[in-house]
PDB file of C-alpha atoms in Angstrom:
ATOM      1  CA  UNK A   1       6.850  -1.393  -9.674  1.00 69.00           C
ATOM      2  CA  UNK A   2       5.753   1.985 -10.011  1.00 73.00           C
ATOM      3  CA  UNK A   3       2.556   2.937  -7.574  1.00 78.00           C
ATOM      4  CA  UNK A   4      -0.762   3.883 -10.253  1.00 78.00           C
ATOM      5  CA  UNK A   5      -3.100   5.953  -8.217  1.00 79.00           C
ATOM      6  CA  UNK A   6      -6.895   5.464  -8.259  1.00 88.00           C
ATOM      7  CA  UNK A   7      -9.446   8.782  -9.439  1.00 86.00           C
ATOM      8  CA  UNK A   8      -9.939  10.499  -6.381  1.00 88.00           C
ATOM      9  CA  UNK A   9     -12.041  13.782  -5.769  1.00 90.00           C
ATOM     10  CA  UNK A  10     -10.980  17.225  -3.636  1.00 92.00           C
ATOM     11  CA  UNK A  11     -11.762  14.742  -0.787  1.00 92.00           C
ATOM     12  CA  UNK A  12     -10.192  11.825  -1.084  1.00 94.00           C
ATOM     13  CA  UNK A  13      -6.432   9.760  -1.209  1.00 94.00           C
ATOM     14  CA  UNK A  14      -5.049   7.158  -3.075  1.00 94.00           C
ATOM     15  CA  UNK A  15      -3.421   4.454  -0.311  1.00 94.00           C
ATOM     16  CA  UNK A  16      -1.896   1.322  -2.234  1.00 95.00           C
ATOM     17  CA  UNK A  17      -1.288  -1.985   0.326  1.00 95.00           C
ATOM     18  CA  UNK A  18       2.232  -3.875  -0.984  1.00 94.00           C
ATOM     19  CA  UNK A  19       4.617  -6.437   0.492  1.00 93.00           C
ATOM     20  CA  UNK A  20       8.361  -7.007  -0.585  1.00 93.00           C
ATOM     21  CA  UNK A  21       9.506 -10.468   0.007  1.00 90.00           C
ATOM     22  CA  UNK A  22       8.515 -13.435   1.902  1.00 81.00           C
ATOM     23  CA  UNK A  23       7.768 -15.175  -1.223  1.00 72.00           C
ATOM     24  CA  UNK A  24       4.687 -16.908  -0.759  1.00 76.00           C
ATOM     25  CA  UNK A  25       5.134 -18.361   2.524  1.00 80.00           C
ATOM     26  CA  UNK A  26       4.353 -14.760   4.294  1.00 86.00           C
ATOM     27  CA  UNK A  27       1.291 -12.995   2.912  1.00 90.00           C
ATOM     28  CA  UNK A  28       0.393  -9.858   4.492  1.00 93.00           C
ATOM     29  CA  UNK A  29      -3.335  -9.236   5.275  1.00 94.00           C
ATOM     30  CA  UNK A  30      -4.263  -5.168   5.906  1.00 96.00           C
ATOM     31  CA  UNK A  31      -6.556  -3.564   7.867  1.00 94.00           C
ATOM     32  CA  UNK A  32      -7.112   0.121   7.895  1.00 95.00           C
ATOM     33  CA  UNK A  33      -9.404   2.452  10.484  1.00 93.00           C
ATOM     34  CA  UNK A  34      -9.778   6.374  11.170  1.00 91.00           C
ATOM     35  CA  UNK A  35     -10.144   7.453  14.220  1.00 84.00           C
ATOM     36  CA  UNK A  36     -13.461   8.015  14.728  1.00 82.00           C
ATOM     37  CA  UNK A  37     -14.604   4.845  12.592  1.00 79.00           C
ATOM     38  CA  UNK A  38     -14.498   1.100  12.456  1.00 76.00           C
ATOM     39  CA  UNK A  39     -12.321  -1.450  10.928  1.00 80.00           C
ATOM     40  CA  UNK A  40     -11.843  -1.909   6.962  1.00 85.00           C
ATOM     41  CA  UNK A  41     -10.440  -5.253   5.514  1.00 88.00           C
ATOM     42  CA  UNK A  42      -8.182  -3.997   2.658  1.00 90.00           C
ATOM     43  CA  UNK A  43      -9.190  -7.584   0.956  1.00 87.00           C
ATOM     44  CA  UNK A  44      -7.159 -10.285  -0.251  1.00 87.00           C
ATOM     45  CA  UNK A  45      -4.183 -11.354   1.403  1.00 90.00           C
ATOM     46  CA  UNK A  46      -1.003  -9.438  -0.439  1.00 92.00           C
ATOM     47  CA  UNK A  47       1.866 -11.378  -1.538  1.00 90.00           C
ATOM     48  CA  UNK A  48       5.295 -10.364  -2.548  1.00 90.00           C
ATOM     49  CA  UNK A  49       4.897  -8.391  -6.508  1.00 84.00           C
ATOM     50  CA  UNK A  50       7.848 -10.788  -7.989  1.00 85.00           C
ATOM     51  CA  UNK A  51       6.836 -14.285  -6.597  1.00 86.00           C
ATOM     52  CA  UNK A  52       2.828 -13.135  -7.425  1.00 86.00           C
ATOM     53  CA  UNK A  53       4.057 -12.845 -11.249  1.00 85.00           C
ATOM     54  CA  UNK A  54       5.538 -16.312 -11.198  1.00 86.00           C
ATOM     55  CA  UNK A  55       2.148 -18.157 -10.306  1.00 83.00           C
ATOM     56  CA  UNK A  56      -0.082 -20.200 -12.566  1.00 84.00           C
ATOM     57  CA  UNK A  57      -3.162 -18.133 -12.833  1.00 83.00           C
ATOM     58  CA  UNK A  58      -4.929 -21.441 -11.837  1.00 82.00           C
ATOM     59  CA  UNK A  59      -3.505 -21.646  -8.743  1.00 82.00           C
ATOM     60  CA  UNK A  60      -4.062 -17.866  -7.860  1.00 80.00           C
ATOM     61  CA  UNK A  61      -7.738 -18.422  -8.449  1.00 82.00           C
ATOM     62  CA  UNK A  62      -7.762 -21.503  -5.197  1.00 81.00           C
ATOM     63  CA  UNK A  63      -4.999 -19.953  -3.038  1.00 77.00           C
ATOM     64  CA  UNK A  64      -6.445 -16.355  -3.829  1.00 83.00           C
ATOM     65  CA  UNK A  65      -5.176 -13.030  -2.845  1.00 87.00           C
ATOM     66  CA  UNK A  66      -3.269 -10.752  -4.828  1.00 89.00           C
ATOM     67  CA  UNK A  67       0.208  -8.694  -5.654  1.00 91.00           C
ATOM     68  CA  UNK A  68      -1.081  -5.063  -4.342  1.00 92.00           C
ATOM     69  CA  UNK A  69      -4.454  -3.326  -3.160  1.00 92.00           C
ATOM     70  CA  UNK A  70      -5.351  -0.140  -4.049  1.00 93.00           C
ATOM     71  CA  UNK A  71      -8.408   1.804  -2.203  1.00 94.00           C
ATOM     72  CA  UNK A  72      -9.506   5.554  -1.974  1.00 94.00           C
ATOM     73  CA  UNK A  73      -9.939   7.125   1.367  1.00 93.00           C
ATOM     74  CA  UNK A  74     -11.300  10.252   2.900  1.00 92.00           C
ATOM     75  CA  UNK A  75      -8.499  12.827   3.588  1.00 93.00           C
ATOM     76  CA  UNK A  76      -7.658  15.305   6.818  1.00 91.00           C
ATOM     77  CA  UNK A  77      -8.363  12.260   9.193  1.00 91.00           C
ATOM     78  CA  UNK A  78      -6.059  10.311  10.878  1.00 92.00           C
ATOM     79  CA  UNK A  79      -6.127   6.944   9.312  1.00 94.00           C
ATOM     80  CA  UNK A  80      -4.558   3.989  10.894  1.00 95.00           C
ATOM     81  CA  UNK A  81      -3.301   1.393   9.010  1.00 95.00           C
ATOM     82  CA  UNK A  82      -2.049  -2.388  10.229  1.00 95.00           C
ATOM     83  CA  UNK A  83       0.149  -5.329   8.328  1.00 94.00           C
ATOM     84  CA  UNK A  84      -0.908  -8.792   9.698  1.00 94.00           C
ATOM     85  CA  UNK A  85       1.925 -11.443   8.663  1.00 92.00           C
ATOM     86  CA  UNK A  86       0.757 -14.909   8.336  1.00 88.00           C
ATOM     87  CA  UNK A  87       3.137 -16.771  10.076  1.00 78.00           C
ATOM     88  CA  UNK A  88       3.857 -20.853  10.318  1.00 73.00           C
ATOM     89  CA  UNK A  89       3.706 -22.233  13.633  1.00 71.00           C
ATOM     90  CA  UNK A  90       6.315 -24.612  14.302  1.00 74.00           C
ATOM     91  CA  UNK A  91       4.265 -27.955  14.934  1.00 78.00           C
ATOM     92  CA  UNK A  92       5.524 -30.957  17.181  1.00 79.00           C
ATOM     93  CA  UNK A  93       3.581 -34.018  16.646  1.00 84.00           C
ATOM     94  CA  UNK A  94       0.340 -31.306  15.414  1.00 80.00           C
ATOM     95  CA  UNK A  95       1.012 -29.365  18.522  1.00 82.00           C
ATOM     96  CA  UNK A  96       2.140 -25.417  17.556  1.00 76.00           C
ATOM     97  CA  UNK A  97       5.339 -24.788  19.746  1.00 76.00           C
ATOM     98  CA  UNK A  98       6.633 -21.190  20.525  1.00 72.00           C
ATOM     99  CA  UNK A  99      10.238 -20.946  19.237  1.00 70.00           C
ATOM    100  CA  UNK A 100      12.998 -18.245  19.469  1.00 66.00           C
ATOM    101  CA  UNK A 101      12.590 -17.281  15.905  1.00 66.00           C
ATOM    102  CA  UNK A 102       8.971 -16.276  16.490  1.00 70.00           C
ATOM    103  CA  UNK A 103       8.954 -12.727  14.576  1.00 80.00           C
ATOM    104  CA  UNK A 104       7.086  -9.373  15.771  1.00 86.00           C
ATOM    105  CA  UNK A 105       4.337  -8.437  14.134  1.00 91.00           C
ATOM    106  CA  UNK A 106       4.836  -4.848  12.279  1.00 92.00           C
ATOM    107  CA  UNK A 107       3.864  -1.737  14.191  1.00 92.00           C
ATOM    108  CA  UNK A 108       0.793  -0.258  13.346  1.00 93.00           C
ATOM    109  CA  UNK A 109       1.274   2.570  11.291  1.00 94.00           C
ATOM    110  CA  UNK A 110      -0.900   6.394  12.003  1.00 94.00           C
ATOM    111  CA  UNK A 111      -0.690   9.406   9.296  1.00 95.00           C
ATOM    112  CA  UNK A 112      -3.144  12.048   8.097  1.00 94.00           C
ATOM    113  CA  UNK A 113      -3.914  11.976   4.395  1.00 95.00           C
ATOM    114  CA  UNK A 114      -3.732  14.926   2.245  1.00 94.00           C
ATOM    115  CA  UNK A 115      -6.246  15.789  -0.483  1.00 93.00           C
ATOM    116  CA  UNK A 116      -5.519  14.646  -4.133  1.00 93.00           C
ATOM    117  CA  UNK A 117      -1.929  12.477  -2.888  1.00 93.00           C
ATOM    118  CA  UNK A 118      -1.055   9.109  -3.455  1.00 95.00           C
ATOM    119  CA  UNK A 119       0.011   7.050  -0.263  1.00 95.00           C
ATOM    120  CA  UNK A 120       1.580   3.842  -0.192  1.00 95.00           C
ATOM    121  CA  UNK A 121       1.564   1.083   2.618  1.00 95.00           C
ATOM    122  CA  UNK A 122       4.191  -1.456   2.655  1.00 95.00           C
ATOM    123  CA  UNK A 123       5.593  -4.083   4.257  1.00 94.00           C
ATOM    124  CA  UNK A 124       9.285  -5.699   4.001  1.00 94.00           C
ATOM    125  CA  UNK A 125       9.488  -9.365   4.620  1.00 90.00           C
ATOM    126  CA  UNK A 126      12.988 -10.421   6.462  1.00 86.00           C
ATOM    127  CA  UNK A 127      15.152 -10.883   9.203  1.00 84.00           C
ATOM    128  CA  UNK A 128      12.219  -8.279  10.758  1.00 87.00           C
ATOM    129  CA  UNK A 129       8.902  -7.369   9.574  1.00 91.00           C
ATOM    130  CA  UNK A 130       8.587  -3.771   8.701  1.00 93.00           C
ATOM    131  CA  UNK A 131       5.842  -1.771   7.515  1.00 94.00           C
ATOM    132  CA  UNK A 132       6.172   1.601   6.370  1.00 95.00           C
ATOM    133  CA  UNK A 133       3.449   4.355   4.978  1.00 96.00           C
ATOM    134  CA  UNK A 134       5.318   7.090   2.251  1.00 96.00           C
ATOM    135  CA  UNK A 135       3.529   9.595   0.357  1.00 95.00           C
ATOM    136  CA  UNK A 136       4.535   8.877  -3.734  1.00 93.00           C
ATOM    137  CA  UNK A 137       5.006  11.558  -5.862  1.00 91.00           C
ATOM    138  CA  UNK A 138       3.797  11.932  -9.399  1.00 86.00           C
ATOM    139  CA  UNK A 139       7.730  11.172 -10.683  1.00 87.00           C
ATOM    140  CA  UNK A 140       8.023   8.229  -8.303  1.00 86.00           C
ATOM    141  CA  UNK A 141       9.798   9.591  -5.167  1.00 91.00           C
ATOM    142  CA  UNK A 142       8.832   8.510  -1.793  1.00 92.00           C
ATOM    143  CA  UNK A 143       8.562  10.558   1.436  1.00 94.00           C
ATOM    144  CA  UNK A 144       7.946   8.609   4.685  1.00 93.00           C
ATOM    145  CA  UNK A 145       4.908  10.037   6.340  1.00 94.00           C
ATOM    146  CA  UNK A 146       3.789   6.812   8.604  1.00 85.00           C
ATOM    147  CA  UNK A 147       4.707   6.938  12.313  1.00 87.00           C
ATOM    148  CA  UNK A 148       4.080   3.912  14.450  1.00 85.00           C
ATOM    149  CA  UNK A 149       0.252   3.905  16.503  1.00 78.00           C
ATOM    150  CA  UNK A 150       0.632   5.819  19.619  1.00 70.00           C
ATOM    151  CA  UNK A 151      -2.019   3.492  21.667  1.00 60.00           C
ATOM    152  CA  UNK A 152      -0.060   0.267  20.450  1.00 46.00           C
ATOM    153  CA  UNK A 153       0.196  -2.255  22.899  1.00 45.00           C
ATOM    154  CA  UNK A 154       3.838  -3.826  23.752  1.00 41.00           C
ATOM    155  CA  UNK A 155       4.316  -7.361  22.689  1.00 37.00           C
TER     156      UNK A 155
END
């Protein structure tokens, strides 16, 4: 899907929120920060573009969230950006148990925006959870720009 960037001024970015796979079992919930601000909630939970498209718009409307996020944000600050997974417990008689296949949440993910780009966040659902930030060119390409958050904790 190609990435359609919001208006934006001399002073701001376009920063689109996606997730590839997972299906609907993994949705993605984003939070983004600068570093001399608070937390943002991106919004709805993001789901995986192809399995969003196969929904009943009925059922979208209870389960809500949604197949992308787009938002406009101030430029020449470092901007933080983080990919929660929601993740099924395995349950043993209603008790949640800690198994080997327990999965690592993505790395926070730092970058600076420039003026007047288009950035976008996204996650890849699989054997590991990956989230990447790339700068999107007008034709398409993609340039990763994203490194992981210096101050991240170790799980």
């Amino acid at each position: 899907e190609p990435v359609v960037p919001l208006a934006m001024n001399d002073h701001q970015a376009s920063l689109t929120f996606r997730t590839i796979g997972g299906e609907g079992d993994r949705p993605v919930s984003y939070t983004y920060w600068y570093a001399d601000g608070g937390f943002q909630d991106a919004g709805d939970r993001v789901y995986d573009t192809a399995y969003f498209k196969r929904i009943p718009a009925y059922l979208k409307k209870m389960a809500g969230g949604t197949d992308s996020i787009s938002k406009v944000v101030d430029v020449d600050k470092t901007l933080y950006v983080e990919g929660k997974v929601k993740d099924k417990p395995f349950t043993f008689n209603g008790i949640p148990m800690p198994t080997p296949f327990d999965k690592e949440q993505p790395a926070a993910q730092q970058f600076t925006p420039q003026a007047k780009k288009n950035y976008l966040v996204e996650t890849v659902i699989g054997d590991t959870w990956v989230m990447s930030v790339y700068e999107v060119s007008a034709t398409g390409e993609r340039k990763a720009v994203g490194v992981p958050k210096k101050d991240t904790p170790a799980n």
